[in-house]
Amino acid sequence: MALPRLWRSRGPAVRLLLPLSWLYRGAARARRECYVRGLCRVQRFSAPVVVVGGITAGGSGKTPLVMHVARLLAGRGLSPGIVSRGYGGRSERMPLFVDAGTPALECGDEPAMMARNLDVPVVVDRDRPRGVRSLIDRKGCGVVISDDGLQHYAMDRQVEIVALGGEGSMGNGYGLPVGPLREPLTRLDDVDMVVSSSPASRPGWFAASLRIESLQRLNGAEQCPLEAFRGRRVHAAAGIGNPGGFFAMLAGAGIDVQPHPFPDHHRYGAGDFSGMRDAPIVMTEKDAVKCGGLPLEDAWYTRASIELESRFDNTLIELLKI
């Protein structure tokens, strides 16, 4: 049984494997306690770190949230930078500073997308603390945003923000490898802010939604509103953590969606689109950074943004105390 399918099940296979989940949960709790109690060394920095992470494996909307936080802090004159592990990137040069021309296959799709959309330094480093220091020392960043890394407890942080995925993101509610949870749900009680697609029901929780602003031609400058595809049949391709959410957004706009899910961080080739020549192709921007240059004539990608409650911004600034 493939993991994503297993994570949605509570059947006999899951019950048989539950001891593995208990072992993982115990190890995760013990590891965190080592840092909380000072038994393991925490690396500290001369500038505050904001971690935007998740407690589940797979997509939870972290990247749009990271971009929102970066724009907010830049607008307040706080000179932010972003550190990412660069999952899927092939480069062995670390730290790797990413700019708009860095190939996604070198740095990873998410850092490439952020560098193309933001006017803030982006660095990829599998050693996150080293990446944080490189942003502070070499780029003069006054605050560092960690794209993921909630469980990287060796890295000190001033603010923890958890992005919760959409409906069903918690799967069967069990921990890895039987379910999608990296940490128990009780971990949410310890973080500073939780961003969820559901209505905010607890202190420190904030409602959010993703909105598709426009469509951009993959290999061209043409843009058009999403409404231009209303009533049309399209091939929707998505290699993200929650492709179903993307397909639902398009369908909700009145588009006839033929879904084509791919694994998260999928490395595309022309052959992946061989059966999609009879209708326009629509993909996410995260997919588009890896597909530029492929011979796709009628292909588009979505430009999306996250909409948050207005109190989110003020709360974050207050927590930073800078």
XYZ file of C-alpha atoms in Angstrom:
322
model
C 0.000 0.000 0.000
C 1.504 3.378 -1.025
C 2.134 5.756 1.859
C -0.409 8.484 0.941
C -3.084 5.830 0.627
C -1.993 4.197 3.892
C -2.134 7.566 5.647
C -5.832 7.885 4.808
C -6.674 4.431 6.123
C -7.507 2.963 9.514
C -7.733 -0.567 8.187
C -5.996 -3.792 9.265
C -2.635 -2.812 7.740
C -2.591 0.395 9.782
C -3.468 -1.407 13.014
C -0.717 -3.925 12.348
C 1.867 -1.169 11.859
C 0.773 1.039 14.776
C 3.774 0.056 16.956
C 6.017 1.754 14.385
C 4.026 4.961 14.836
C 4.347 4.722 18.617
C 8.109 4.252 18.327
C 8.414 7.245 16.012
C 6.278 9.429 18.273
C 8.313 8.460 21.319
C 11.597 9.164 19.561
C 10.331 12.556 18.323
C 9.157 13.535 21.801
C 12.429 12.424 23.423
C 14.484 14.330 20.855
C 12.571 17.542 21.434
C 12.861 17.171 25.200
C 16.644 16.946 24.859
C 16.690 20.446 23.347
C 14.016 21.895 25.620
C 15.901 20.733 28.729
C 19.279 21.893 27.431
C 20.731 18.401 27.044
C 21.446 19.088 23.363
C 23.097 22.239 22.058
C 20.872 24.857 20.421
C 22.651 27.168 17.976
C 21.743 30.806 18.565
C 22.022 33.783 16.224
C 22.427 37.538 16.279
C 19.066 38.014 14.503
C 15.684 36.441 15.232
C 14.478 33.406 13.289
C 10.854 32.829 12.283
C 10.103 29.192 11.500
C 7.209 28.506 9.139
C 6.711 24.762 9.301
C 4.244 21.939 9.592
C 3.493 18.930 11.730
C 2.528 16.733 8.768
C 4.484 15.281 5.888
C 3.423 16.617 2.508
C 1.961 19.910 1.413
C 0.430 22.286 3.924
C 0.667 25.653 2.156
C 3.955 26.663 3.787
C 5.511 28.360 0.748
C 2.769 30.975 0.146
C 2.852 31.696 3.870
C 6.640 32.127 3.838
C 6.275 34.566 0.941
C 3.604 36.548 2.789
C 5.821 36.792 5.879
C 8.799 37.875 3.760
C 6.811 40.651 2.083
C 5.409 41.780 5.439
C 8.824 42.018 7.088
C 10.417 43.664 4.059
C 7.623 46.240 4.042
C 8.404 47.030 7.681
C 12.086 47.608 6.805
C 13.330 44.552 8.730
C 15.611 43.172 5.949
C 14.399 39.553 5.947
C 16.068 36.579 4.297
C 14.841 33.025 3.682
C 16.660 29.773 4.412
C 15.473 26.518 2.834
C 16.735 22.983 2.708
C 16.093 23.007 -1.041
C 14.376 19.641 -1.252
C 14.821 18.119 -4.701
C 17.792 20.313 -5.625
C 20.968 18.675 -6.917
C 23.567 21.267 -5.979
C 26.306 20.231 -3.571
C 27.516 23.843 -3.130
C 26.308 24.948 0.269
C 25.311 27.553 1.209
C 23.772 28.224 -2.207
C 22.415 31.725 -2.743
C 19.457 31.554 -5.107
C 18.481 34.235 -7.602
C 15.889 34.488 -10.350
C 18.168 32.668 -12.778
C 19.062 29.683 -10.590
C 17.656 26.478 -12.146
C 15.055 24.740 -10.014
C 16.836 21.420 -10.540
C 19.872 22.932 -8.831
C 18.242 24.628 -5.837
C 14.821 22.974 -5.527
C 11.449 24.147 -6.815
C 10.310 26.141 -3.773
C 13.496 28.264 -3.386
C 13.458 28.934 -7.140
C 9.849 30.114 -6.990
C 10.517 32.350 -3.979
C 13.619 33.905 -5.533
C 11.680 34.753 -8.698
C 8.855 36.430 -6.798
C 10.578 38.150 -3.883
C 13.180 40.852 -3.533
C 14.820 39.263 -0.480
C 17.869 36.966 -0.190
C 17.143 33.247 -0.455
C 19.738 30.648 0.556
C 19.641 26.856 0.328
C 21.603 24.896 2.897
C 21.023 21.425 4.307
C 22.807 22.735 7.406
C 20.109 25.235 8.371
C 22.060 27.028 11.137
C 24.915 27.621 8.696
C 22.402 28.969 6.195
C 20.960 31.323 8.819
C 24.442 32.677 9.619
C 25.237 33.181 5.953
C 22.132 35.353 5.548
C 23.018 37.416 8.611
C 26.765 37.746 7.957
C 26.861 37.980 4.163
C 23.513 39.608 3.347
C 22.964 41.706 6.478
C 19.552 40.207 7.188
C 17.817 41.514 10.287
C 15.457 38.542 10.555
C 15.572 35.086 8.947
C 12.542 33.061 7.842
C 13.040 29.312 7.819
C 10.990 27.591 5.126
C 10.091 24.445 7.071
C 12.440 23.306 9.833
C 9.936 23.207 12.711
C 11.523 19.941 13.857
C 15.115 21.236 13.429
C 15.499 21.956 17.139
C 19.232 22.632 16.943
C 18.243 25.937 15.286
C 17.080 28.576 17.744
C 13.891 30.418 16.829
C 11.937 33.347 18.229
C 8.610 32.612 16.530
C 7.080 29.318 15.411
C 4.280 29.372 12.835
C 2.541 26.169 11.782
C 0.715 25.914 8.475
C -2.064 23.354 8.571
C -3.084 21.831 5.272
C -6.596 21.623 3.950
C -9.299 19.127 4.776
C -7.890 15.632 5.154
C -4.283 16.745 5.617
C -4.155 15.010 9.008
C -5.003 11.722 7.312
C -5.740 8.983 9.808
C -4.323 11.044 12.668
C -1.357 8.746 13.300
C 2.348 9.535 13.278
C 4.894 8.515 10.684
C 5.276 6.082 9.034
C 1.692 4.874 9.556
C 0.161 8.337 9.249
C 1.303 11.768 8.059
C 2.001 13.368 11.466
C 5.624 14.347 12.138
C 4.695 15.268 15.708
C 1.602 14.754 17.883
C -1.254 17.212 17.505
C -0.475 18.451 21.021
C 2.568 20.180 19.507
C 0.152 22.835 18.238
C -0.348 23.950 21.847
C 3.305 25.029 22.042
C 3.714 27.057 18.851
C 3.122 30.808 18.619
C 0.785 30.911 15.612
C -1.273 28.411 13.609
C -2.547 29.214 10.124
C -5.448 27.052 8.976
C -7.920 26.937 6.129
C -10.624 26.360 8.734
C -12.192 29.219 10.718
C -9.932 30.319 13.578
C -11.369 28.872 16.788
C -8.532 29.219 19.311
C -6.202 32.008 20.465
C -3.185 32.213 18.182
C -5.031 30.570 15.278
C -5.615 32.471 12.038
C -7.848 31.645 9.090
C -6.327 31.716 5.625
C -7.254 30.914 2.058
C -5.376 30.645 -1.214
C -6.550 32.763 -4.135
C -5.534 32.373 -7.771
C -4.823 35.880 -9.039
C -4.208 35.125 -12.721
C -2.820 32.678 -15.246
C 0.579 33.192 -16.861
C 1.619 31.522 -20.101
C 4.436 29.083 -19.358
C 6.740 30.092 -22.204
C 5.618 33.650 -22.837
C 4.590 36.953 -21.316
C 0.830 36.624 -21.831
C -1.419 36.765 -18.764
C -5.147 36.297 -18.405
C -7.690 36.129 -15.584
C -8.772 32.749 -14.294
C -12.294 33.517 -15.511
C -11.029 33.277 -19.099
C -10.957 29.487 -18.695
C -14.429 29.192 -17.191
C -16.402 26.446 -18.957
C -13.308 25.169 -20.766
C -11.748 21.751 -20.444
C -8.132 21.783 -19.234
C -5.476 19.289 -18.236
C -4.467 20.229 -14.677
C -0.985 19.027 -13.681
C 0.260 19.266 -10.119
C 3.353 17.792 -8.469
C 2.669 19.212 -5.007
C 1.840 17.856 -1.582
C -1.915 18.337 -1.987
C -2.782 18.205 -5.689
C -6.446 17.645 -4.902
C -6.686 21.109 -3.389
C -5.348 22.663 -6.592
C -7.771 20.713 -8.757
C -10.657 21.748 -6.496
C -9.708 25.435 -6.779
C -9.831 25.230 -10.574
C -13.086 23.288 -10.557
C -14.554 25.840 -8.168
C -13.882 28.506 -10.795
C -16.099 26.655 -13.264
C -13.294 24.934 -15.174
C -13.694 21.393 -16.517
C -10.654 19.794 -14.871
C -8.915 16.657 -16.107
C -6.598 15.992 -13.145
C -3.023 14.738 -13.544
C -1.420 14.371 -10.100
C 2.339 13.810 -9.868
C 4.533 13.133 -6.821
C 5.577 16.146 -4.763
C 8.733 17.791 -6.195
C 8.371 15.738 -9.392
C 11.056 16.348 -12.033
C 9.153 16.841 -15.251
C 10.059 15.764 -18.748
C 8.250 16.315 -22.037
C 6.900 12.767 -21.874
C 4.844 13.604 -18.799
C 2.607 15.770 -20.988
C 2.402 13.515 -24.044
C -1.296 12.783 -23.536
C -2.304 16.395 -22.893
C -2.179 17.946 -26.356
C -5.935 18.190 -26.915
C -6.623 20.928 -24.336
C -4.749 23.669 -22.477
C -2.455 22.591 -19.650
C -2.720 24.424 -16.332
C -0.160 23.838 -13.569
C 0.965 25.429 -10.325
C 3.791 27.952 -10.248
C 5.842 25.461 -8.252
C 5.578 23.069 -11.201
C 6.212 25.819 -13.739
C 9.706 26.628 -12.444
C 10.719 23.115 -13.561
C 8.838 23.110 -16.866
C 10.101 26.276 -18.533
C 11.704 25.367 -21.846
C 9.684 22.180 -22.353
C 7.934 22.155 -25.755
C 4.487 23.013 -24.391
C 2.623 25.515 -26.543
C -0.687 25.916 -24.729
C 0.515 25.664 -21.124
C -0.231 28.058 -18.268
C 0.552 28.349 -14.604
C -1.371 29.934 -11.775
C -0.213 33.009 -9.873
C -1.608 32.549 -6.385
C -1.490 34.438 -3.092
C -2.538 33.716 0.461
C -5.239 35.769 2.146
C -4.920 36.045 5.925
C -6.841 37.704 8.700
C -5.508 41.243 9.163
C -4.558 40.566 12.780
C -1.955 38.006 11.651
C 0.498 40.719 10.571
C 0.301 42.744 13.779
C 0.561 39.620 15.928
C 3.732 38.492 14.198
C 5.391 41.900 14.512
C 4.512 41.984 18.211
C 6.015 38.523 18.753
C 9.277 39.544 17.072
C 9.742 42.519 19.419
C 11.986 44.347 16.932
